[in-house]
Amino acid sequence: MKIPRIYHDEHGKSHFGEADIPLTDGGPIGLLSEKIPAGSIIFRETPADYNFKWHPAPARQLLFILKGRAEFTVSSGERHVFGAGDVLLLEDTEGEGHCSRAMYNEVRHSIFVTLPDGFPY
């Protein structure tokens, strides 16, 4: 399973990429990843006028968007919009970081799951 990610390079610039989560046959219930240890779970409501300029992620974390949409911008100016049902791996914990802003005047509900050191993807 491929999921989008934002990461930083050795110069502190952020980029979009993909993380590949290996899946194996779980029998009749489908394909499964290995168990992934997690840290904290944070629930968040972001206002419809949210516009957060350059900032690094506070920790390596998975962002699950439950409701609403947000646009993320990386150092090159490349932008992607993510919405309900999307998962994003945030690992630009150093350097310039990214920008994020609400789209379409929508409140966003999301969950952050922090990842321990050694997360393999």
CSV table of N, CA, C and O in Angstrom, one decimal:
chain,number,residue,atom,x,y,z
A,1,MET,N,0.9,-1.2,0.0
A,1,MET,CA,0.0,0.0,0.0
A,1,MET,C,0.9,1.2,0.0
A,1,MET,O,1.8,1.3,0.8
A,2,LYS,N,0.7,2.1,-0.9
A,2,LYS,CA,1.4,3.3,-1.0
A,2,LYS,C,0.6,4.5,-0.3
A,2,LYS,O,-0.6,4.6,-0.6
A,3,ILE,N,1.3,5.3,0.5
A,3,ILE,CA,0.7,6.4,1.1
A,3,ILE,C,1.6,7.6,0.8
A,3,ILE,O,2.8,7.5,0.8
A,4,PRO,N,1.0,8.8,0.7
A,4,PRO,CA,1.8,10.0,0.5
A,4,PRO,C,2.6,10.4,1.7
A,4,PRO,O,2.2,10.1,2.8
A,5,ARG,N,3.7,11.1,1.5
A,5,ARG,CA,4.5,11.5,2.7
A,5,ARG,C,5.1,12.9,2.3
A,5,ARG,O,5.3,13.2,1.2
A,6,ILE,N,5.4,13.6,3.4
A,6,ILE,CA,6.2,14.8,3.3
A,6,ILE,C,7.5,14.6,4.1
A,6,ILE,O,7.4,14.2,5.3
A,7,TYR,N,8.6,14.8,3.5
A,7,TYR,CA,9.9,14.5,4.2
A,7,TYR,C,10.9,15.7,4.0
A,7,TYR,O,10.6,16.5,3.1
A,8,HIS,N,12.0,15.7,4.7
A,8,HIS,CA,13.0,16.8,4.5
A,8,HIS,C,14.3,16.1,4.0
A,8,HIS,O,14.6,15.0,4.3
A,9,ASP,N,15.0,16.9,3.2
A,9,ASP,CA,16.3,16.4,2.7
A,9,ASP,C,17.4,16.9,3.6
A,9,ASP,O,17.2,17.6,4.6
A,10,GLU,N,18.7,16.6,3.2
A,10,GLU,CA,19.8,17.0,4.0
A,10,GLU,C,20.0,18.5,4.1
A,10,GLU,O,20.8,19.0,4.9
A,11,HIS,N,19.3,19.3,3.2
A,11,HIS,CA,19.4,20.7,3.2
A,11,HIS,C,18.3,21.4,3.9
A,11,HIS,O,18.1,22.6,3.9
A,12,GLY,N,17.4,20.6,4.5
A,12,GLY,CA,16.2,21.1,5.2
A,12,GLY,C,15.1,21.5,4.3
A,12,GLY,O,14.1,22.1,4.8
A,13,LYS,N,15.1,21.1,3.1
A,13,LYS,CA,14.0,21.4,2.2
A,13,LYS,C,13.0,20.2,2.2
A,13,LYS,O,13.3,19.0,2.3
A,14,SER,N,11.7,20.6,2.2
A,14,SER,CA,10.7,19.5,2.2
A,14,SER,C,10.2,19.1,0.8
A,14,SER,O,10.3,19.9,-0.1
A,15,HIS,N,9.8,17.9,0.7
A,15,HIS,CA,9.4,17.3,-0.5
A,15,HIS,C,8.2,16.3,-0.3
A,15,HIS,O,8.0,15.8,0.8
A,16,PHE,N,7.4,16.1,-1.4
A,16,PHE,CA,6.4,15.1,-1.4
A,16,PHE,C,7.1,13.8,-1.9
A,16,PHE,O,8.0,13.8,-2.7
A,17,GLY,N,6.6,12.7,-1.4
A,17,GLY,CA,7.1,11.4,-1.8
A,17,GLY,C,6.0,10.3,-1.5
A,17,GLY,O,4.8,10.7,-1.2
A,18,GLU,N,6.4,9.1,-1.5
A,18,GLU,CA,5.5,8.0,-1.2
A,18,GLU,C,6.2,7.0,-0.2
A,18,GLU,O,7.4,6.8,-0.3
A,19,ALA,N,5.4,6.5,0.7
A,19,ALA,CA,5.9,5.5,1.6
A,19,ALA,C,5.2,4.2,1.1
A,19,ALA,O,4.0,4.2,0.8
A,20,ASP,N,5.9,3.1,1.1
A,20,ASP,CA,5.4,1.9,0.6
A,20,ASP,C,5.2,1.0,1.9
A,20,ASP,O,6.2,0.5,2.4
A,21,ILE,N,4.0,0.7,2.3
A,21,ILE,CA,3.7,-0.2,3.4
A,21,ILE,C,3.5,-1.6,2.9
A,21,ILE,O,2.5,-1.8,2.2
A,22,PRO,N,4.4,-2.5,3.2
A,22,PRO,CA,4.3,-3.9,2.7
A,22,PRO,C,3.1,-4.5,3.3
A,22,PRO,O,2.8,-4.4,4.5
A,23,LEU,N,2.4,-5.3,2.5
A,23,LEU,CA,1.2,-6.0,3.0
A,23,LEU,C,1.4,-7.5,2.7
A,23,LEU,O,2.0,-7.9,1.7
A,24,THR,N,0.9,-8.4,3.5
A,24,THR,CA,1.0,-9.8,3.3
A,24,THR,C,-0.5,-10.4,3.4
A,24,THR,O,-1.4,-9.7,4.0
A,25,ASP,N,-0.6,-11.6,2.9
A,25,ASP,CA,-1.9,-12.2,2.9
A,25,ASP,C,-2.4,-12.5,4.3
A,25,ASP,O,-1.8,-13.2,5.1
A,26,GLY,N,-3.5,-11.9,4.6
A,26,GLY,CA,-4.2,-12.1,5.9
A,26,GLY,C,-5.3,-13.1,5.8
A,26,GLY,O,-6.2,-13.2,6.7
A,27,GLY,N,-5.4,-13.9,4.7
A,27,GLY,CA,-6.5,-14.8,4.6
A,27,GLY,C,-7.8,-14.1,4.1
A,27,GLY,O,-7.7,-13.1,3.4
A,28,PRO,N,-8.9,-14.6,4.6
A,28,PRO,CA,-10.2,-14.1,4.1
A,28,PRO,C,-10.4,-12.7,4.5
A,28,PRO,O,-11.3,-12.0,3.9
A,29,ILE,N,-9.7,-12.1,5.4
A,29,ILE,CA,-9.9,-10.7,5.8
A,29,ILE,C,-9.2,-9.7,4.9
A,29,ILE,O,-9.3,-8.5,5.1
A,30,GLY,N,-8.3,-10.2,4.1
A,30,GLY,CA,-7.6,-9.3,3.1
A,30,GLY,C,-6.1,-9.3,3.4
A,30,GLY,O,-5.5,-10.1,4.1
A,31,LEU,N,-5.5,-8.2,2.9
A,31,LEU,CA,-4.0,-8.0,3.1
A,31,LEU,C,-3.8,-7.2,4.3
A,31,LEU,O,-4.5,-6.2,4.6
A,32,LEU,N,-2.7,-7.5,5.0
A,32,LEU,CA,-2.4,-6.8,6.3
A,32,LEU,C,-0.9,-6.3,6.3
A,32,LEU,O,-0.1,-7.0,5.8
A,33,SER,N,-0.7,-5.2,7.0
A,33,SER,CA,0.7,-4.8,7.2
A,33,SER,C,1.1,-5.5,8.6
A,33,SER,O,0.3,-6.1,9.3
A,34,GLU,N,2.4,-5.4,8.9
A,34,GLU,CA,2.8,-5.8,10.2
A,34,GLU,C,2.3,-4.9,11.2
A,34,GLU,O,1.9,-3.7,10.9
A,35,LYS,N,2.2,-5.2,12.5
A,35,LYS,CA,1.8,-4.3,13.5
A,35,LYS,C,2.9,-3.2,13.6
A,35,LYS,O,4.1,-3.4,13.6
A,36,ILE,N,2.4,-2.0,13.7
A,36,ILE,CA,3.3,-0.8,13.8
A,36,ILE,C,3.1,-0.2,15.1
A,36,ILE,O,2.0,0.3,15.4
A,37,PRO,N,4.1,-0.1,15.9
A,37,PRO,CA,4.0,0.6,17.2
A,37,PRO,C,3.6,2.0,17.0
A,37,PRO,O,4.1,2.7,16.1
A,38,ALA,N,2.8,2.6,17.9
A,38,ALA,CA,2.4,4.0,17.8
A,38,ALA,C,2.7,4.7,19.1
A,38,ALA,O,2.7,4.0,20.2
A,39,GLY,N,2.8,6.0,19.1
A,39,GLY,CA,2.9,6.8,20.3
A,39,GLY,C,1.6,7.3,20.7
A,39,GLY,O,0.7,6.6,21.1
A,40,SER,N,1.4,8.6,20.6
A,40,SER,CA,0.2,9.3,21.1
A,40,SER,C,-0.8,9.4,19.9
A,40,SER,O,-0.4,9.4,18.8
A,41,ILE,N,-2.1,9.5,20.3
A,41,ILE,CA,-3.1,9.8,19.3
A,41,ILE,C,-3.7,11.1,19.7
A,41,ILE,O,-4.0,11.4,20.9
A,42,ILE,N,-3.8,12.0,18.7
A,42,ILE,CA,-4.2,13.4,18.9
A,42,ILE,C,-5.4,13.7,18.0
A,42,ILE,O,-5.3,13.5,16.8
A,43,PHE,N,-6.5,14.1,18.6
A,43,PHE,CA,-7.7,14.5,17.8
A,43,PHE,C,-7.6,16.0,17.6
A,43,PHE,O,-7.3,16.7,18.5
A,44,ARG,N,-8.0,16.4,16.4
A,44,ARG,CA,-7.8,17.9,16.1
A,44,ARG,C,-9.0,18.4,15.3
A,44,ARG,O,-9.4,17.7,14.3
A,45,GLU,N,-9.5,19.6,15.6
A,45,GLU,CA,-10.4,20.3,14.8
A,45,GLU,C,-9.7,21.6,14.3
A,45,GLU,O,-9.3,22.3,15.1
A,46,THR,N,-9.6,21.7,13.0
A,46,THR,CA,-9.0,22.9,12.4
A,46,THR,C,-10.0,23.8,11.9
A,46,THR,O,-10.9,23.4,11.1
A,47,PRO,N,-10.0,25.1,12.2
A,47,PRO,CA,-11.0,26.0,11.7
A,47,PRO,C,-11.0,26.2,10.2
A,47,PRO,O,-10.0,26.0,9.5
A,48,ALA,N,-12.1,26.6,9.7
A,48,ALA,CA,-12.3,26.8,8.2
A,48,ALA,C,-11.4,27.8,7.6
A,48,ALA,O,-11.1,27.8,6.4
A,49,ASP,N,-10.8,28.8,8.4
A,49,ASP,CA,-9.9,29.8,7.9
A,49,ASP,C,-8.5,29.5,8.2
A,49,ASP,O,-7.6,30.4,8.1
A,50,TYR,N,-8.2,28.3,8.6
A,50,TYR,CA,-6.8,27.9,9.0
A,50,TYR,C,-5.8,28.1,7.8
A,50,TYR,O,-6.1,27.7,6.7
A,51,ASN,N,-4.7,28.7,8.2
A,51,ASN,CA,-3.7,29.0,7.2
A,51,ASN,C,-2.3,29.1,7.9
A,51,ASN,O,-2.0,30.2,8.4
A,52,PHE,N,-1.7,28.0,8.1
A,52,PHE,CA,-0.4,27.9,8.9
A,52,PHE,C,0.8,27.9,7.9
A,52,PHE,O,1.0,27.0,7.2
A,53,LYS,N,1.5,29.0,8.0
A,53,LYS,CA,2.7,29.1,7.2
A,53,LYS,C,3.8,28.1,7.5
A,53,LYS,O,3.6,27.2,8.3
A,54,TRP,N,5.0,28.3,7.0
A,54,TRP,CA,6.1,27.3,7.1
A,54,TRP,C,6.3,26.8,8.6
A,54,TRP,O,6.5,27.6,9.5
A,55,HIS,N,6.3,25.5,8.7
A,55,HIS,CA,6.5,24.9,10.0
A,55,HIS,C,6.9,23.4,9.8
A,55,HIS,O,6.3,22.8,8.9
A,56,PRO,N,7.8,22.9,10.6
A,56,PRO,CA,8.1,21.5,10.5
A,56,PRO,C,7.1,20.7,11.3
A,56,PRO,O,6.4,21.2,12.2
A,57,ALA,N,6.9,19.5,11.0
A,57,ALA,CA,6.1,18.6,11.8
A,57,ALA,C,6.7,18.4,13.1
A,57,ALA,O,7.9,18.3,13.3
A,58,PRO,N,5.9,18.5,14.2
A,58,PRO,CA,6.5,18.4,15.6
A,58,PRO,C,7.0,17.0,15.9
A,58,PRO,O,7.8,16.8,16.8
A,59,ALA,N,6.6,16.0,15.1
A,59,ALA,CA,7.1,14.6,15.3
A,59,ALA,C,6.8,13.8,14.0
A,59,ALA,O,6.0,14.2,13.3
A,60,ARG,N,7.5,12.7,13.9
A,60,ARG,CA,7.1,11.8,12.8
A,60,ARG,C,5.7,11.3,13.1
A,60,ARG,O,5.5,10.8,14.2
A,61,GLN,N,4.7,11.5,12.2
A,61,GLN,CA,3.4,11.1,12.6
A,61,GLN,C,2.6,10.8,11.3
A,61,GLN,O,2.9,11.3,10.2
A,62,LEU,N,1.5,10.1,11.5
A,62,LEU,CA,0.5,9.8,10.5
A,62,LEU,C,-0.6,10.8,10.7
A,62,LEU,O,-1.1,10.9,11.8
A,63,LEU,N,-1.1,11.4,9.6
A,63,LEU,CA,-2.2,12.3,9.7
A,63,LEU,C,-3.4,11.6,8.9
A,63,LEU,O,-3.2,11.2,7.8
A,64,PHE,N,-4.5,11.3,9.6
A,64,PHE,CA,-5.7,10.8,9.1
A,64,PHE,C,-6.7,11.9,9.0
A,64,PHE,O,-7.1,12.4,10.0
A,65,ILE,N,-7.2,12.2,7.8
A,65,ILE,CA,-8.2,13.3,7.6
A,65,ILE,C,-9.6,12.6,7.6
A,65,ILE,O,-9.8,11.7,6.8
A,66,LEU,N,-10.4,13.0,8.6
A,66,LEU,CA,-11.7,12.5,8.7
A,66,LEU,C,-12.8,13.3,8.0
A,66,LEU,O,-13.8,12.8,7.5
A,67,LYS,N,-12.6,14.6,8.0
A,67,LYS,CA,-13.6,15.5,7.4
A,67,LYS,C,-12.9,16.8,7.0
A,67,LYS,O,-12.0,17.2,7.6
A,68,GLY,N,-13.3,17.3,5.9
A,68,GLY,CA,-12.7,18.6,5.3
A,68,GLY,C,-11.5,18.3,4.4
A,68,GLY,O,-11.2,17.1,4.2
A,69,ARG,N,-10.9,19.4,3.9
A,69,ARG,CA,-9.8,19.2,3.0
A,69,ARG,C,-8.8,20.3,3.4
A,69,ARG,O,-9.1,21.3,3.9
A,70,ALA,N,-7.5,20.0,3.1
A,70,ALA,CA,-6.4,20.9,3.3
A,70,ALA,C,-5.4,20.8,2.2
A,70,ALA,O,-5.2,19.7,1.6
A,71,GLU,N,-4.8,21.9,1.9
A,71,GLU,CA,-3.7,22.0,0.9
A,71,GLU,C,-2.4,22.1,1.6
A,71,GLU,O,-2.2,22.9,2.5
A,72,PHE,N,-1.5,21.2,1.2
A,72,PHE,CA,-0.1,21.2,1.8
A,72,PHE,C,0.9,21.7,0.7
A,72,PHE,O,0.7,21.3,-0.5
A,73,THR,N,1.8,22.5,1.1
A,73,THR,CA,2.8,23.0,0.2
A,73,THR,C,4.2,22.7,0.7
A,73,THR,O,4.5,22.9,1.9
A,74,VAL,N,5.1,22.2,-0.2
A,74,VAL,CA,6.5,21.9,0.2
A,74,VAL,C,7.4,22.9,-0.4
A,74,VAL,O,7.0,23.9,-1.1
A,75,SER,N,8.7,22.8,-0.1
A,75,SER,CA,9.7,23.8,-0.4
A,75,SER,C,9.7,24.2,-1.8
A,75,SER,O,10.0,25.4,-2.2
A,76,SER,N,9.5,23.3,-2.7
A,76,SER,CA,9.6,23.6,-4.2
A,76,SER,C,8.4,24.4,-4.7
A,76,SER,O,8.4,24.9,-5.8
A,77,GLY,N,7.4,24.6,-3.8
A,77,GLY,CA,6.1,25.2,-4.2
A,77,GLY,C,5.1,24.2,-4.7
A,77,GLY,O,3.9,24.6,-4.9
A,78,GLU,N,5.4,23.0,-4.8
A,78,GLU,CA,4.5,21.9,-5.2
A,78,GLU,C,3.4,21.8,-4.1
A,78,GLU,O,3.7,21.9,-2.9
A,79,ARG,N,2.1,21.7,-4.5
A,79,ARG,CA,1.0,21.6,-3.6
A,79,ARG,C,0.1,20.4,-3.9
A,79,ARG,O,0.0,20.0,-5.1
A,80,HIS,N,-0.4,19.9,-2.8
A,80,HIS,CA,-1.4,18.8,-3.0
A,80,HIS,C,-2.5,19.0,-2.0
A,80,HIS,O,-2.3,19.5,-0.9
A,81,VAL,N,-3.7,18.7,-2.4
A,81,VAL,CA,-4.9,18.7,-1.5
A,81,VAL,C,-5.2,17.3,-1.1
A,81,VAL,O,-5.3,16.4,-1.9
A,82,PHE,N,-5.5,17.2,0.2
A,82,PHE,CA,-5.9,15.9,0.9
A,82,PHE,C,-7.2,16.2,1.6
A,82,PHE,O,-7.4,17.2,2.1
A,83,GLY,N,-8.0,15.1,1.6
A,83,GLY,CA,-9.3,15.3,2.2
A,83,GLY,C,-9.8,14.0,2.9
A,83,GLY,O,-8.9,13.1,3.1
A,84,ALA,N,-11.0,14.0,3.3
A,84,ALA,CA,-11.6,12.9,4.1
A,84,ALA,C,-11.2,11.5,3.5
A,84,ALA,O,-11.3,11.3,2.3
A,85,GLY,N,-10.7,10.7,4.3
A,85,GLY,CA,-10.2,9.3,3.9
A,85,GLY,C,-8.8,9.2,3.6
A,85,GLY,O,-8.2,8.1,3.4
A,86,ASP,N,-8.1,10.4,3.5
A,86,ASP,CA,-6.6,10.4,3.1
A,86,ASP,C,-5.8,10.2,4.4
A,86,ASP,O,-6.1,10.6,5.5
A,87,VAL,N,-4.6,9.6,4.2
A,87,VAL,CA,-3.6,9.4,5.2
A,87,VAL,C,-2.3,10.0,4.6
A,87,VAL,O,-2.0,9.8,3.5
A,88,LEU,N,-1.6,10.7,5.5
A,88,LEU,CA,-0.4,11.4,5.0
A,88,LEU,C,0.7,11.1,6.1
A,88,LEU,O,0.4,11.4,7.3
A,89,LEU,N,1.8,10.7,5.7
A,89,LEU,CA,3.0,10.5,6.6
A,89,LEU,C,3.8,11.8,6.7
A,89,LEU,O,4.3,12.2,5.6
A,90,LEU,N,3.8,12.4,7.8
A,90,LEU,CA,4.5,13.7,8.0
A,90,LEU,C,5.9,13.3,8.7
A,90,LEU,O,5.9,12.9,9.8
A,91,GLU,N,7.0,13.6,8.0
A,91,GLU,CA,8.3,13.3,8.6
A,91,GLU,C,9.3,14.4,8.3
A,91,GLU,O,10.5,14.2,8.4
A,92,ASP,N,8.8,15.6,8.0
A,92,ASP,CA,9.7,16.8,7.8
A,92,ASP,C,9.8,17.5,9.1
A,92,ASP,O,9.4,18.6,9.3
A,93,THR,N,10.5,16.8,10.0
A,93,THR,CA,10.6,17.3,11.4
A,93,THR,C,11.8,18.3,11.6
A,93,THR,O,11.9,18.9,12.7
A,94,GLU,N,12.6,18.5,10.5
A,94,GLU,CA,13.7,19.5,10.6
A,94,GLU,C,13.6,20.4,9.3
A,94,GLU,O,13.0,20.0,8.3
A,95,GLY,N,14.3,21.5,9.4
A,95,GLY,CA,14.3,22.4,8.3
A,95,GLY,C,13.1,23.3,8.1
A,95,GLY,O,12.4,23.6,9.0
A,96,GLU,N,12.9,23.6,6.8
A,96,GLU,CA,11.8,24.6,6.4
A,96,GLU,C,10.4,24.1,6.8
A,96,GLU,O,9.6,24.9,7.1
A,97,GLY,N,10.2,22.8,6.7
A,97,GLY,CA,8.8,22.3,6.9
A,97,GLY,C,7.9,22.5,5.7
A,97,GLY,O,8.3,22.6,4.6
A,98,HIS,N,6.6,22.6,6.0
A,98,HIS,CA,5.6,22.7,5.0
A,98,HIS,C,4.6,23.8,5.4
A,98,HIS,O,4.6,24.3,6.5
A,99,CYS,N,3.7,24.2,4.5
A,99,CYS,CA,2.6,25.0,4.8
A,99,CYS,C,1.3,24.2,4.7
A,99,CYS,O,1.3,23.3,3.9
A,100,SER,N,0.3,24.5,5.5
A,100,SER,CA,-1.0,23.9,5.3
A,100,SER,C,-2.1,24.9,5.5
A,100,SER,O,-2.0,25.8,6.3
A,101,ARG,N,-3.1,24.7,4.7
A,101,ARG,CA,-4.3,25.6,4.8
A,101,ARG,C,-5.6,24.9,4.5
A,101,ARG,O,-5.6,24.0,3.7
A,102,ALA,N,-6.6,25.4,5.1
A,102,ALA,CA,-8.0,24.9,4.9
A,102,ALA,C,-8.4,25.2,3.5
A,102,ALA,O,-8.0,26.2,2.9
A,103,MET,N,-9.2,24.3,3.0
A,103,MET,CA,-9.8,24.5,1.6
A,103,MET,C,-11.3,24.6,1.7
A,103,MET,O,-11.9,24.0,2.5
A,104,TYR,N,-11.9,25.4,0.8
A,104,TYR,CA,-13.3,25.5,0.5
A,104,TYR,C,-14.1,25.9,1.8
A,104,TYR,O,-15.2,25.5,2.0
A,105,ASN,N,-13.4,26.7,2.7
A,105,ASN,CA,-14.1,27.1,3.9
A,105,ASN,C,-14.7,26.0,4.7
A,105,ASN,O,-15.8,26.1,5.3
A,106,GLU,N,-13.9,24.9,4.8
A,106,GLU,CA,-14.4,23.7,5.6
A,106,GLU,C,-13.6,23.6,6.9
A,106,GLU,O,-12.4,23.7,6.9
A,107,VAL,N,-14.3,23.2,7.9
A,107,VAL,CA,-13.6,22.8,9.1
A,107,VAL,C,-13.0,21.4,8.9
A,107,VAL,O,-13.6,20.6,8.2
A,108,ARG,N,-11.9,21.1,9.4
A,108,ARG,CA,-11.2,19.8,9.2
A,108,ARG,C,-11.1,19.1,10.5
A,108,ARG,O,-10.7,19.6,11.5
A,109,HIS,N,-11.6,17.8,10.5
A,109,HIS,CA,-11.4,16.9,11.6
A,109,HIS,C,-10.3,15.9,11.2
A,109,HIS,O,-10.4,15.4,10.1
A,110,SER,N,-9.3,15.8,12.1
A,110,SER,CA,-8.2,14.8,11.8
A,110,SER,C,-7.7,14.2,13.0
A,110,SER,O,-8.0,14.6,14.1
A,111,ILE,N,-6.9,13.1,12.8
A,111,ILE,CA,-6.3,12.4,13.9
A,111,ILE,C,-4.8,12.3,13.5
A,111,ILE,O,-4.5,12.0,12.4
A,112,PHE,N,-4.0,12.6,14.5
A,112,PHE,CA,-2.5,12.4,14.4
A,112,PHE,C,-2.1,11.2,15.2
A,112,PHE,O,-2.5,11.1,16.4
A,113,VAL,N,-1.3,10.4,14.7
A,113,VAL,CA,-0.7,9.2,15.4
A,113,VAL,C,0.8,9.4,15.3
A,113,VAL,O,1.4,9.3,14.3
A,114,THR,N,1.4,9.7,16.5
A,114,THR,CA,2.9,9.9,16.5
A,114,THR,C,3.5,8.5,16.4
A,114,THR,O,3.0,7.5,16.8
A,115,LEU,N,4.7,8.5,15.7
A,115,LEU,CA,5.4,7.3,15.5
A,115,LEU,C,6.7,7.3,16.3
A,115,LEU,O,7.4,8.3,16.3
A,116,PRO,N,7.1,6.1,16.8
A,116,PRO,CA,8.3,6.0,17.6
A,116,PRO,C,9.5,6.0,16.6
A,116,PRO,O,9.4,5.8,15.4
A,117,ASP,N,10.7,6.3,17.2
A,117,ASP,CA,11.9,6.1,16.4
A,117,ASP,C,12.0,4.7,15.9
A,117,ASP,O,11.5,3.8,16.6
A,118,GLY,N,12.5,4.5,14.7
A,118,GLY,CA,12.6,3.2,14.2
A,118,GLY,C,11.4,2.8,13.4
A,118,GLY,O,11.4,1.6,12.9
A,119,PHE,N,10.4,3.7,13.2
A,119,PHE,CA,9.3,3.4,12.3
A,119,PHE,C,10.0,3.1,10.9
A,119,PHE,O,10.7,3.9,10.4
A,120,PRO,N,9.7,1.9,10.3
A,120,PRO,CA,10.5,1.4,9.2
A,120,PRO,C,10.2,2.0,7.8
A,120,PRO,O,10.9,1.7,6.9
A,121,TYR,N,9.2,2.9,7.7
A,121,TYR,CA,8.8,3.4,6.4
A,121,TYR,C,9.1,4.8,6.2
A,121,TYR,O,9.0,5.6,7.1
